[in-house]
PDB file of C-alpha atoms in Angstrom:
ATOM      1  CA  MET T   1      21.238 -34.460  15.858  1.00 54.00           C
ATOM      2  CA  ASN T   2      22.679 -33.663  12.449  1.00 77.00           C
ATOM      3  CA  ILE T   3      25.641 -31.336  11.965  1.00 83.00           C
ATOM      4  CA  HIS T   4      23.644 -28.635  10.125  1.00 71.00           C
ATOM      5  CA  ARG T   5      21.136 -28.267  12.943  1.00 71.00           C
ATOM      6  CA  ARG T   6      23.955 -28.084  15.511  1.00 76.00           C
ATOM      7  CA  LEU T   7      25.812 -25.410  13.496  1.00 79.00           C
ATOM      8  CA  ARG T   8      22.654 -23.389  13.079  1.00 72.00           C
ATOM      9  CA  GLY T   9      22.064 -23.536  16.848  1.00 71.00           C
ATOM     10  CA  VAL T  10      25.605 -22.313  17.551  1.00 77.00           C
ATOM     11  CA  ALA T  11      25.179 -19.501  15.011  1.00 77.00           C
ATOM     12  CA  TYR T  12      21.933 -18.330  16.664  1.00 67.00           C
ATOM     13  CA  GLN T  13      23.451 -18.481  20.147  1.00 74.00           C
ATOM     14  CA  THR T  14      26.438 -16.448  18.974  1.00 83.00           C
ATOM     15  CA  PHE T  15      24.191 -13.924  17.198  1.00 78.00           C
ATOM     16  CA  TYR T  16      22.003 -13.341  20.271  1.00 69.00           C
ATOM     17  CA  ARG T  17      25.064 -12.762  22.467  1.00 80.00           C
ATOM     18  CA  LEU T  18      26.078  -9.807  20.295  1.00 85.00           C
ATOM     19  CA  PRO T  19      25.084  -6.288  21.408  1.00 87.00           C
ATOM     20  CA  HIS T  20      21.704  -5.188  20.055  1.00 79.00           C
ATOM     21  CA  PRO T  21      23.138  -2.472  17.720  1.00 84.00           C
ATOM     22  CA  VAL T  22      25.475  -5.029  16.121  1.00 85.00           C
ATOM     23  CA  ARG T  23      22.634  -7.545  15.662  1.00 79.00           C
ATOM     24  CA  ARG T  24      20.482  -4.843  14.103  1.00 77.00           C
ATOM     25  CA  ARG T  25      23.239  -3.857  11.648  1.00 81.00           C
ATOM     26  CA  ILE T  26      23.732  -7.492  10.635  1.00 81.00           C
ATOM     27  CA  VAL T  27      20.004  -7.928  10.038  1.00 74.00           C
ATOM     28  CA  ARG T  28      19.886  -4.763   7.899  1.00 73.00           C
ATOM     29  CA  LEU T  29      22.763  -6.069   5.779  1.00 78.00           C
ATOM     30  CA  VAL T  30      21.237  -9.512   5.263  1.00 74.00           C
ATOM     31  CA  VAL T  31      17.480  -8.892   5.027  1.00 67.00           C
ATOM     32  CA  PRO T  32      15.951  -7.416   1.845  1.00 65.00           C
ATOM     33  CA  LYS T  33      14.906  -3.788   2.130  1.00 70.00           C
ATOM     34  CA  TYR T  34      11.437  -2.641   1.141  1.00 72.00           C
ATOM     35  CA  LEU T  35       9.883   0.753   0.600  1.00 85.00           C
ATOM     36  CA  VAL T  36       6.573   1.076   2.430  1.00 89.00           C
ATOM     37  CA  GLY T  37       3.657   2.889   0.899  1.00 91.00           C
ATOM     38  CA  ALA T  38       0.081   3.679   1.857  1.00 95.00           C
ATOM     39  CA  VAL T  39      -2.819   3.287  -0.574  1.00 96.00           C
ATOM     40  CA  THR T  40      -6.442   4.337  -0.147  1.00 97.00           C
ATOM     41  CA  ILE T  41      -9.432   2.781  -1.859  1.00 98.00           C
ATOM     42  CA  ILE T  42     -12.114   5.440  -1.528  1.00 98.00           C
ATOM     43  CA  ARG T  43     -15.725   4.682  -2.455  1.00 97.00           C
ATOM     44  CA  ASP T  44     -18.560   7.107  -3.099  1.00 97.00           C
ATOM     45  CA  SER T  45     -20.873   6.597  -0.103  1.00 96.00           C
ATOM     46  CA  GLU T  46     -23.865   7.784  -2.161  1.00 96.00           C
ATOM     47  CA  ALA T  47     -23.444   5.528  -5.206  1.00 93.00           C
ATOM     48  CA  PRO T  48     -25.715   2.506  -5.658  1.00 90.00           C
ATOM     49  CA  GLU T  49     -24.074  -0.928  -5.970  1.00 89.00           C
ATOM     50  CA  PRO T  50     -21.645  -1.871  -7.356  1.00 88.00           C
ATOM     51  CA  GLY T  51     -20.441   1.614  -6.381  1.00 93.00           C
ATOM     52  CA  ARG T  52     -17.895   4.140  -7.574  1.00 96.00           C
ATOM     53  CA  LEU T  53     -14.198   4.579  -6.825  1.00 97.00           C
ATOM     54  CA  LEU T  54     -12.004   7.642  -6.617  1.00 98.00           C
ATOM     55  CA  LEU T  55      -9.187   7.363  -9.158  1.00 98.00           C
ATOM     56  CA  LEU T  56      -6.352   9.698 -10.119  1.00 96.00           C
ATOM     57  CA  ARG T  57      -4.601  10.262 -13.427  1.00 93.00           C
ATOM     58  CA  GLN T  58      -0.942  11.056 -12.835  1.00 89.00           C
ATOM     59  CA  PRO T  59       1.874  11.786 -15.288  1.00 84.00           C
ATOM     60  CA  PRO T  60       2.468  10.510 -17.889  1.00 83.00           C
ATOM     61  CA  GLY T  61      -1.341  10.369 -17.783  1.00 79.00           C
ATOM     62  CA  ARG T  62      -2.220   7.299 -19.811  1.00 87.00           C
ATOM     63  CA  SER T  63      -3.810   5.293 -16.986  1.00 94.00           C
ATOM     64  CA  TRP T  64      -5.659   5.817 -13.718  1.00 96.00           C
ATOM     65  CA  GLY T  65      -4.553   4.841 -10.216  1.00 96.00           C
ATOM     66  CA  LEU T  66      -5.435   4.988  -6.549  1.00 97.00           C
ATOM     67  CA  PRO T  67      -4.328   7.733  -4.157  1.00 97.00           C
ATOM     68  CA  ALA T  68      -1.031   6.468  -2.775  1.00 94.00           C
ATOM     69  CA  GLY T  69       2.461   7.397  -1.717  1.00 91.00           C
ATOM     70  CA  LEU T  70       5.438   6.450   0.387  1.00 90.00           C
ATOM     71  CA  LEU T  71       5.328   6.731   4.136  1.00 92.00           C
ATOM     72  CA  LYS T  72       7.564   9.278   5.800  1.00 91.00           C
ATOM     73  CA  LYS T  73      10.092   8.046   8.370  1.00 87.00           C
ATOM     74  CA  ALA T  74       8.254   6.834  11.510  1.00 90.00           C
ATOM     75  CA  GLU T  75       4.850   7.790  10.041  1.00 93.00           C
ATOM     76  CA  ALA T  76       1.938   5.520  10.971  1.00 95.00           C
ATOM     77  CA  PRO T  77       0.435   3.882   7.864  1.00 96.00           C
ATOM     78  CA  ALA T  78      -3.088   5.278   8.402  1.00 97.00           C
ATOM     79  CA  VAL T  79      -1.644   8.768   8.899  1.00 97.00           C
ATOM     80  CA  GLY T  80       0.364   8.440   5.687  1.00 96.00           C
ATOM     81  CA  ALA T  81      -2.655   7.161   3.790  1.00 97.00           C
ATOM     82  CA  ALA T  82      -4.793  10.105   4.952  1.00 97.00           C
ATOM     83  CA  ARG T  83      -1.979  12.555   4.136  1.00 96.00           C
ATOM     84  CA  GLU T  84      -1.447  11.197   0.621  1.00 95.00           C
ATOM     85  CA  LEU T  85      -5.201  11.138  -0.045  1.00 97.00           C
ATOM     86  CA  SER T  86      -5.503  14.796   0.953  1.00 96.00           C
ATOM     87  CA  GLU T  87      -2.364  15.920  -0.920  1.00 94.00           C
ATOM     88  CA  GLU T  88      -3.295  14.156  -4.146  1.00 94.00           C
ATOM     89  CA  SER T  89      -7.084  14.603  -4.314  1.00 96.00           C
ATOM     90  CA  GLY T  90      -8.139  17.208  -1.757  1.00 96.00           C
ATOM     91  CA  VAL T  91     -10.257  14.573   0.017  1.00 97.00           C
ATOM     92  CA  VAL T  92      -9.841  14.857   3.781  1.00 97.00           C
ATOM     93  CA  ILE T  93     -10.500  11.800   5.941  1.00 97.00           C
ATOM     94  CA  ALA T  94      -9.162  11.460   9.475  1.00 97.00           C
ATOM     95  CA  PRO T  95      -6.690   8.562   9.823  1.00 98.00           C
ATOM     96  CA  GLU T  96      -8.932   6.915  12.427  1.00 98.00           C
ATOM     97  CA  ASP T  97     -11.780   6.891   9.887  1.00 97.00           C
ATOM     98  CA  LEU T  98      -9.784   4.814   7.399  1.00 98.00           C
ATOM     99  CA  VAL T  99     -10.363   1.081   7.767  1.00 97.00           C
ATOM    100  CA  PRO T 100      -7.418  -1.293   7.261  1.00 97.00           C
ATOM    101  CA  ALA T 101      -8.197  -3.534   4.303  1.00 96.00           C
ATOM    102  CA  VAL T 102      -7.964  -7.301   4.715  1.00 95.00           C
ATOM    103  CA  PRO T 103      -5.246  -8.178   3.926  1.00 94.00           C
ATOM    104  CA  ASN T 104      -3.814  -4.861   5.102  1.00 94.00           C
ATOM    105  CA  ALA T 105      -0.506  -5.196   3.251  1.00 92.00           C
ATOM    106  CA  ILE T 106       0.497  -6.307  -0.214  1.00 91.00           C
ATOM    107  CA  VAL T 107       4.128  -7.211  -0.888  1.00 87.00           C
ATOM    108  CA  HIS T 108       5.119  -6.421  -4.466  1.00 81.00           C
ATOM    109  CA  ALA T 109       7.812  -8.436  -6.228  1.00 78.00           C
ATOM    110  CA  LYS T 110       9.718  -5.301  -7.208  1.00 76.00           C
ATOM    111  CA  GLY T 111      10.631  -4.387  -3.628  1.00 77.00           C
ATOM    112  CA  TRP T 112       7.896  -2.418  -1.955  1.00 86.00           C
ATOM    113  CA  VAL T 113       5.054  -3.059   0.458  1.00 91.00           C
ATOM    114  CA  ASP T 114       1.729  -1.243   0.257  1.00 93.00           C
ATOM    115  CA  THR T 115      -0.493  -0.855   3.300  1.00 95.00           C
ATOM    116  CA  ILE T 116      -4.084  -0.587   2.087  1.00 97.00           C
ATOM    117  CA  PHE T 117      -6.901   1.388   3.681  1.00 98.00           C
ATOM    118  CA  MET T 118     -10.579   1.706   2.762  1.00 98.00           C
ATOM    119  CA  GLY T 119     -12.813   4.707   3.196  1.00 97.00           C
ATOM    120  CA  SER T 120     -15.881   6.412   1.797  1.00 97.00           C
ATOM    121  CA  VAL T 121     -17.105   9.944   1.285  1.00 97.00           C
ATOM    122  CA  PRO T 122     -20.167  11.452  -0.414  1.00 97.00           C
ATOM    123  CA  ALA T 123     -18.935  12.400  -3.886  1.00 96.00           C
ATOM    124  CA  SER T 124     -21.615  15.061  -4.398  1.00 96.00           C
ATOM    125  CA  THR T 125     -20.338  17.168  -1.479  1.00 96.00           C
ATOM    126  CA  THR T 126     -16.625  16.278  -1.564  1.00 95.00           C
ATOM    127  CA  PRO T 127     -14.684  18.571  -3.875  1.00 95.00           C
ATOM    128  CA  LEU T 128     -11.740  17.019  -5.706  1.00 96.00           C
ATOM    129  CA  VAL T 129      -8.697  19.312  -5.820  1.00 94.00           C
ATOM    130  CA  VAL T 130      -5.579  18.393  -7.813  1.00 91.00           C
ATOM    131  CA  ASP T 131      -2.362  20.335  -8.329  1.00 85.00           C
ATOM    132  CA  GLY T 132      -1.899  19.663 -12.056  1.00 82.00           C
ATOM    133  CA  GLY T 133       1.686  18.554 -11.430  1.00 82.00           C
ATOM    134  CA  GLU T 134       1.733  15.376  -9.375  1.00 85.00           C
ATOM    135  CA  VAL T 135      -1.893  14.667 -10.247  1.00 91.00           C
ATOM    136  CA  LEU T 136      -3.433  15.701 -13.565  1.00 91.00           C
ATOM    137  CA  GLU T 137      -7.021  14.744 -12.865  1.00 94.00           C
ATOM    138  CA  ALA T 138      -9.239  13.049 -10.254  1.00 96.00           C
ATOM    139  CA  GLY T 139     -12.635  11.501 -10.784  1.00 97.00           C
ATOM    140  CA  TRP T 140     -15.274   9.023  -9.655  1.00 97.00           C
ATOM    141  CA  PHE T 141     -15.696   5.885 -11.759  1.00 97.00           C
ATOM    142  CA  PRO T 142     -18.307   3.101 -11.612  1.00 96.00           C
ATOM    143  CA  LEU T 143     -16.773  -0.187 -10.479  1.00 94.00           C
ATOM    144  CA  ASP T 144     -18.365  -1.965 -13.415  1.00 92.00           C
ATOM    145  CA  ASP T 145     -16.919   0.534 -15.936  1.00 94.00           C
ATOM    146  CA  LEU T 146     -13.412   1.502 -14.790  1.00 96.00           C
ATOM    147  CA  PRO T 147     -11.054   3.355 -17.111  1.00 96.00           C
ATOM    148  CA  ARG T 148      -7.636   1.977 -18.112  1.00 95.00           C
ATOM    149  CA  LEU T 149      -5.819   1.304 -14.830  1.00 96.00           C
ATOM    150  CA  THR T 150      -2.136   1.325 -13.995  1.00 93.00           C
ATOM    151  CA  PRO T 151      -0.855  -2.265 -13.653  1.00 90.00           C
ATOM    152  CA  ASN T 152      -0.299  -1.830  -9.906  1.00 90.00           C
ATOM    153  CA  THR T 153      -3.815  -0.448  -9.386  1.00 94.00           C
ATOM    154  CA  ALA T 154      -5.334  -3.385 -11.282  1.00 94.00           C
ATOM    155  CA  ILE T 155      -3.380  -5.806  -9.065  1.00 92.00           C
ATOM    156  CA  VAL T 156      -4.321  -4.049  -5.815  1.00 93.00           C
ATOM    157  CA  LEU T 157      -8.018  -3.821  -6.702  1.00 95.00           C
ATOM    158  CA  GLY T 158      -8.001  -7.476  -7.781  1.00 94.00           C
ATOM    159  CA  VAL T 159      -6.836  -8.540  -4.321  1.00 93.00           C
ATOM    160  CA  TYR T 160     -10.045  -6.987  -2.966  1.00 94.00           C
ATOM    161  CA  GLY T 161     -12.330  -8.442  -5.621  1.00 93.00           C
ATOM    162  CA  MET T 162     -12.597  -5.286  -7.740  1.00 94.00           C
ATOM    163  CA  GLY T 163     -11.526  -4.276 -11.227  1.00 86.00           C
ATOM    164  CA  PRO T 164     -10.215  -6.291 -14.176  1.00 82.00           C
ATOM    165  CA  HIS T 165      -8.310  -8.813 -12.020  1.00 78.00           C
ATOM    166  CA  ALA T 166     -11.202  -9.467  -9.608  1.00 78.00           C
ATOM    167  CA  ALA T 167     -11.786 -12.937 -11.032  1.00 61.00           C
ATOM    168  CA  HIS T 168      -8.154 -13.807 -10.298  1.00 52.00           C
ATOM    169  CA  SER T 169      -8.166 -12.638  -6.695  1.00 46.00           C
ATOM    170  CA  PRO T 170      -7.633 -15.220  -3.965  1.00 48.00           C
ATOM    171  CA  SER T 171     -10.824 -16.348  -2.237  1.00 43.00           C
TER     172      SER T 171
END
């Protein structure tokens, strides 16, 4: 057995003998911290293929993005996704009606993790309501003719085979 493996074993044994609160504090000091967000990809249930997506234009207002926001402390991701969707667009979907996307989480290099949920509503009977502050405008856009997207939105949609980065998404 080499010396490095033996030292690592001793370190783990020592660590696991520490009281749980001390172990937790050590882990929080050593492990990178991430913000966790919830994103919804909402399709128009009435639109013919390839379909339409709900997008939001937020300040500074040059590009369009998906309904999204940070989770509150101890908030379940689906609950946060439904809350952000309602707050930003006026679209109300029960958390249990949102479907976790596959993959359900995307880790971004700049230090946050997005949990992604899919849903659909009939655009013709679903009013879009924005506050004019956090969100300037909301609208439905054909998947084959999307407006200029925020970089993060283009990346997220690409993971699911949509938008300008769809060709680059993993298969």
